[in-house]
Short mmCIF file of N, CA and C in Angstrom, two decimals:
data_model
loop_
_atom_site.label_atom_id
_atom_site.label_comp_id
_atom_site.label_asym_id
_atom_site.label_seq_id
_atom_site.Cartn_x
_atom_site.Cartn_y
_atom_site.Cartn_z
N UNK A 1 30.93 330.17 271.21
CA UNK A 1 31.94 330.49 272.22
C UNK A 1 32.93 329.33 272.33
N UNK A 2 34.35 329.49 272.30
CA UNK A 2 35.10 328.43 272.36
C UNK A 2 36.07 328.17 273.64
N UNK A 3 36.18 327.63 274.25
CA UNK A 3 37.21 327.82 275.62
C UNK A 3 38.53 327.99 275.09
N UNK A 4 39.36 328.05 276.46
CA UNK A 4 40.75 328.01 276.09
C UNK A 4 41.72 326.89 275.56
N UNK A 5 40.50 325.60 276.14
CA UNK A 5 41.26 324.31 275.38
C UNK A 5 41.07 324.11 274.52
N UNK A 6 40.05 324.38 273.61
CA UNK A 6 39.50 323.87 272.13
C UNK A 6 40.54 325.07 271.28
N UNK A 7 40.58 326.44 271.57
CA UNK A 7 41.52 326.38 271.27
C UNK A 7 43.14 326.35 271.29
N UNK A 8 43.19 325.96 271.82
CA UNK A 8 44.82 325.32 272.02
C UNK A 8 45.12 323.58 271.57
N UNK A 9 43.89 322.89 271.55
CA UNK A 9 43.61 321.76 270.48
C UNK A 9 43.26 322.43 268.99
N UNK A 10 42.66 323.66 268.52
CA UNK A 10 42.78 324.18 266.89
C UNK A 10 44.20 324.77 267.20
N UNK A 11 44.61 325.31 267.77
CA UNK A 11 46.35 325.65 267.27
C UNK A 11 46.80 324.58 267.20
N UNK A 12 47.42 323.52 268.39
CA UNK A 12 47.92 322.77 268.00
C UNK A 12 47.90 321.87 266.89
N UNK A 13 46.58 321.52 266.47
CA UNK A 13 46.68 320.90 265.20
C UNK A 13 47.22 321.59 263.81
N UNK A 14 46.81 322.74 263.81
CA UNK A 14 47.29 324.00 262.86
C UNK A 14 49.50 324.06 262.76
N UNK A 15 49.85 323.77 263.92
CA UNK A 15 50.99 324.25 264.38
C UNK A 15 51.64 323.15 265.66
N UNK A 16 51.70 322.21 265.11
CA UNK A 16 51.94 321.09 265.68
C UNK A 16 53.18 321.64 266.72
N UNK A 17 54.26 322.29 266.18
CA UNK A 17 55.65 322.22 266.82
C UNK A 17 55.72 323.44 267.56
N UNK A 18 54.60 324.09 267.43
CA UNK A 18 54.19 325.60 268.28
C UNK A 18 54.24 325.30 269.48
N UNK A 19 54.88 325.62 270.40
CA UNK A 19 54.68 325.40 272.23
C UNK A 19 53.77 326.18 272.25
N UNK A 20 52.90 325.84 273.56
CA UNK A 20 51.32 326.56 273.76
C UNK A 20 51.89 326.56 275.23
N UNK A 21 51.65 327.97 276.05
CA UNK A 21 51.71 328.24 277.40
C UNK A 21 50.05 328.57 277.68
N UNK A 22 49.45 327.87 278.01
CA UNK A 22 47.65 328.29 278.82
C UNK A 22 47.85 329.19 279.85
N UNK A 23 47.52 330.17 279.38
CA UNK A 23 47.30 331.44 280.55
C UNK A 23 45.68 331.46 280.71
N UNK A 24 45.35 331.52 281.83
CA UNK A 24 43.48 331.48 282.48
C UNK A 24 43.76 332.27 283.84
N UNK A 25 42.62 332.62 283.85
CA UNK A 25 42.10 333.56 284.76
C UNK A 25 41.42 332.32 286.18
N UNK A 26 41.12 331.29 285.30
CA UNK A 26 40.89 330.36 286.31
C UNK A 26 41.53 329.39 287.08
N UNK A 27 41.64 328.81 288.82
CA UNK A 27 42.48 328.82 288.98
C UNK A 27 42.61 327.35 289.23
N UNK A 28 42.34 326.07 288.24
CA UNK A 28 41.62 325.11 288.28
C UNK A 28 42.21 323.92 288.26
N UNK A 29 42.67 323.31 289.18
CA UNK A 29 43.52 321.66 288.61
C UNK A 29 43.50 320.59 287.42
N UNK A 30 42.03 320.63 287.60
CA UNK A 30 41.44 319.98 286.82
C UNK A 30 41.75 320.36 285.47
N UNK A 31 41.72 321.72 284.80
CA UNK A 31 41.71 322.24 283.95
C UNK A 31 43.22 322.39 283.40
N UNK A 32 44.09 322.46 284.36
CA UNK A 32 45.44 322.58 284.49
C UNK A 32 46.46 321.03 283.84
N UNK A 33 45.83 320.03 284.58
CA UNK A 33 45.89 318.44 284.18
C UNK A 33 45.73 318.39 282.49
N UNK A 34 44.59 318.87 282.52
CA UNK A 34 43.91 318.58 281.15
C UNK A 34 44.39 319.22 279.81
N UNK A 35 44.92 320.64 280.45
CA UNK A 35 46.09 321.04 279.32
C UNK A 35 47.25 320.98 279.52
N UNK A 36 47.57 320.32 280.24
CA UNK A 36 49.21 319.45 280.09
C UNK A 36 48.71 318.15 279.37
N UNK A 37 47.71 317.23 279.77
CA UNK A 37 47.81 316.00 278.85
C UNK A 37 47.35 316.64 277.21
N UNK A 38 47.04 317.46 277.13
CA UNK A 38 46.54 317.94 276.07
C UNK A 38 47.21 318.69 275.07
N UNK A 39 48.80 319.19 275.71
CA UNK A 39 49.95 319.16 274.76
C UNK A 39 50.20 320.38 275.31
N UNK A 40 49.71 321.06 276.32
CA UNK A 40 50.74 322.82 276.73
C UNK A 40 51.88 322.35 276.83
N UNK A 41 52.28 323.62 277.35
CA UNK A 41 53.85 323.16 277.13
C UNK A 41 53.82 324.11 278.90
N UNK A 42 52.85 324.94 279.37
CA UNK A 42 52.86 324.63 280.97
C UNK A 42 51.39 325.62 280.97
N UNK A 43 51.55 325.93 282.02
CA UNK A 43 49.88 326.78 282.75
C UNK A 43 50.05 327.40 283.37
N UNK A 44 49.81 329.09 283.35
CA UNK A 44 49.77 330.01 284.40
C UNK A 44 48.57 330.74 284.41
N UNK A 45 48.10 330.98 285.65
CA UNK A 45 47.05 331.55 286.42
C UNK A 45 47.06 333.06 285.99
N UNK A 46 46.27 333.86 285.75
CA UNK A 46 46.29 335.39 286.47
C UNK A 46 45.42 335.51 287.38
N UNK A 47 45.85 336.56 288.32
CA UNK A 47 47.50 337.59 287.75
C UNK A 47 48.47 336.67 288.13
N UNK A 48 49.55 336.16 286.65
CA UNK A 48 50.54 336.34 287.27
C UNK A 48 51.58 336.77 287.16
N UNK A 49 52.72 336.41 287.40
CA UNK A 49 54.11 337.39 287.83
C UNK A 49 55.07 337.32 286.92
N UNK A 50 55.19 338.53 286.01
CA UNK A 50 55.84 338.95 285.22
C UNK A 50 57.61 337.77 284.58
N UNK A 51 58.00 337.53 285.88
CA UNK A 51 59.67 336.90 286.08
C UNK A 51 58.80 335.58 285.53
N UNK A 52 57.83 335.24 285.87
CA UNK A 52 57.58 334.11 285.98
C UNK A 52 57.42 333.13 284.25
N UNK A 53 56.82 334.24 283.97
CA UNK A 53 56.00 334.42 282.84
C UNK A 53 57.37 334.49 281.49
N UNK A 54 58.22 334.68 281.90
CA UNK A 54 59.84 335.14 281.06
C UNK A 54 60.30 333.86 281.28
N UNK A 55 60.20 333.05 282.30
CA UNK A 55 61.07 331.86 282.80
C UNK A 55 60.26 330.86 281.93
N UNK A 56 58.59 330.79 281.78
CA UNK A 56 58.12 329.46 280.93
C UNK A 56 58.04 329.98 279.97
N UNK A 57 58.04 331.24 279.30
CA UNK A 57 58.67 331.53 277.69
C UNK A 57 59.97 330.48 277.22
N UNK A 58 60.69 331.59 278.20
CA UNK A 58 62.51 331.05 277.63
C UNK A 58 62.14 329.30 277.85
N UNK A 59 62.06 328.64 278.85
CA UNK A 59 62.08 327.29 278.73
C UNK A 59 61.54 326.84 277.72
N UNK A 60 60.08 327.36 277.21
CA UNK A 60 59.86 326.77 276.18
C UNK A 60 60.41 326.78 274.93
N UNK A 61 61.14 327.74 274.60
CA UNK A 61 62.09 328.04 273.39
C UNK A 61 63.30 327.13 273.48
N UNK A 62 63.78 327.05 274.71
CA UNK A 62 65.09 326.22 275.16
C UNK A 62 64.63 325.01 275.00
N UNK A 63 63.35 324.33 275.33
CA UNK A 63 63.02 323.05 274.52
C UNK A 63 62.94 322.65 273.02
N UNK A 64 62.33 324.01 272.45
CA UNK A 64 62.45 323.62 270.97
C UNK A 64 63.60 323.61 270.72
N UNK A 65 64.41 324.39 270.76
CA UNK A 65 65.59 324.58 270.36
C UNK A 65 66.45 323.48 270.37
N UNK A 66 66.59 323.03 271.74
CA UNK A 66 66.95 321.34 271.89
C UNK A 66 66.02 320.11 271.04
N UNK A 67 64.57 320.36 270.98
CA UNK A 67 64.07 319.50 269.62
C UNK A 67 64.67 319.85 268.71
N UNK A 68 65.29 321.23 268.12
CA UNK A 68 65.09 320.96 266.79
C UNK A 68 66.80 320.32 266.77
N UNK A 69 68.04 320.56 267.46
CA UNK A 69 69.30 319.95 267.53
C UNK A 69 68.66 318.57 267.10
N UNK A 70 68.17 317.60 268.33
CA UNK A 70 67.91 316.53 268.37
C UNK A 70 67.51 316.10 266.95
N UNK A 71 66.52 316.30 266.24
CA UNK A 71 66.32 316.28 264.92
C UNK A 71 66.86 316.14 264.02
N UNK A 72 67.85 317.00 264.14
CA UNK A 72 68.97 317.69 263.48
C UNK A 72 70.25 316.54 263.57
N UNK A 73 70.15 316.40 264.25
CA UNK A 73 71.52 315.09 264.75
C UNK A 73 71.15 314.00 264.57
N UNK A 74 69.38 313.34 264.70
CA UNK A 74 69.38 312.22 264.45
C UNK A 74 69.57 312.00 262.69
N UNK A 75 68.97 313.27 262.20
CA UNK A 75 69.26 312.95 260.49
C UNK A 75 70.47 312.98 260.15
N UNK A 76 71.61 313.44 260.92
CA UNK A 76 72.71 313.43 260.46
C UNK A 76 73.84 312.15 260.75
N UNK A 77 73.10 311.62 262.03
CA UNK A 77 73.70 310.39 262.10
C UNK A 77 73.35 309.30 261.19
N UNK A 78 71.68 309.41 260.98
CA UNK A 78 71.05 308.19 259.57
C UNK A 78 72.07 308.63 258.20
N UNK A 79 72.22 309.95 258.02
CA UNK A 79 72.86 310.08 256.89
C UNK A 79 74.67 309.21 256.75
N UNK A 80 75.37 309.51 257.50
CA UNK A 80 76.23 309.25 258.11
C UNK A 80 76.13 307.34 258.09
N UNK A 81 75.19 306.74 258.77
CA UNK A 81 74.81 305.33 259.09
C UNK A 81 75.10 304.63 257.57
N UNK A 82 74.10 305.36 257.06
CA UNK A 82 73.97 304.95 255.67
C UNK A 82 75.13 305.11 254.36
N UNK A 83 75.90 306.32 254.29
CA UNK A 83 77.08 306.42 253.82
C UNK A 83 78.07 305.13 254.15
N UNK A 84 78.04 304.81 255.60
CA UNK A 84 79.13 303.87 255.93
C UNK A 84 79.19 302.68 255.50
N UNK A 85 77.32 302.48 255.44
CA UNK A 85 76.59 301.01 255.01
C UNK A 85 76.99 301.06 253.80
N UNK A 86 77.15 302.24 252.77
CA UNK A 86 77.66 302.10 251.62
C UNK A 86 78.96 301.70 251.26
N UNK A 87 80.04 302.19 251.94
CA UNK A 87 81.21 301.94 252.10
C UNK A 87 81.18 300.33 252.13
N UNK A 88 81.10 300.18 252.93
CA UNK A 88 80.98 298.83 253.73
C UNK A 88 80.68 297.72 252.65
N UNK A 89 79.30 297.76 252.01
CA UNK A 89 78.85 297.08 251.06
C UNK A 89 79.69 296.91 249.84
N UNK A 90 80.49 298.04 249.28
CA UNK A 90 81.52 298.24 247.98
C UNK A 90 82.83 297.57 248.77
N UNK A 91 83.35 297.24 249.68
CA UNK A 91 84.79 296.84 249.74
C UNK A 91 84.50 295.42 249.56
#
């Protein structure tokens, strides 16, 4: 039998850049703490509320999405850095 954190520690390792939302039936702080330090990306109880449930989807997509820019921009500025360093070095 595996809980809900072990697996959401085998996804995450599987799927590093996967956001994980912990949905439980239980309604537990403790448990709640432990999969936020543990890499969710948030925690909801059932039952819960539909709007709610749409709002830490989309956020979590709206975070990757902003990771993957960020990513995206820092390689393009190293690329960029380094072109100039080239420049620079030939005059």
């Amino acid at each position: 039998h595996m809980d809900g954190l072990e697996l959401m520690r085998r996804i995450s390792s599987q799927w590093p850049d996967l956001p994980v939302i912990f949905l439980t039936g239980h309604d537990d702080v403790t448990s709640a703490v432990e999969a936020i330090q543990e890499g969710a990306e948030n925690y909801l109880t059932k039952p819960f509320d539909i709007d709610r449930l749409r709002f830490v989807v989309n956020r979590a997509l709206e975070r990757r999405a902003l990771q993957n820019d960020n990513a995206r921009l820092r390689k393009l500025i190293s690329s960029q850095r380094s072109a100039l360093g080239k420049l620079i070095g030939v005059s």
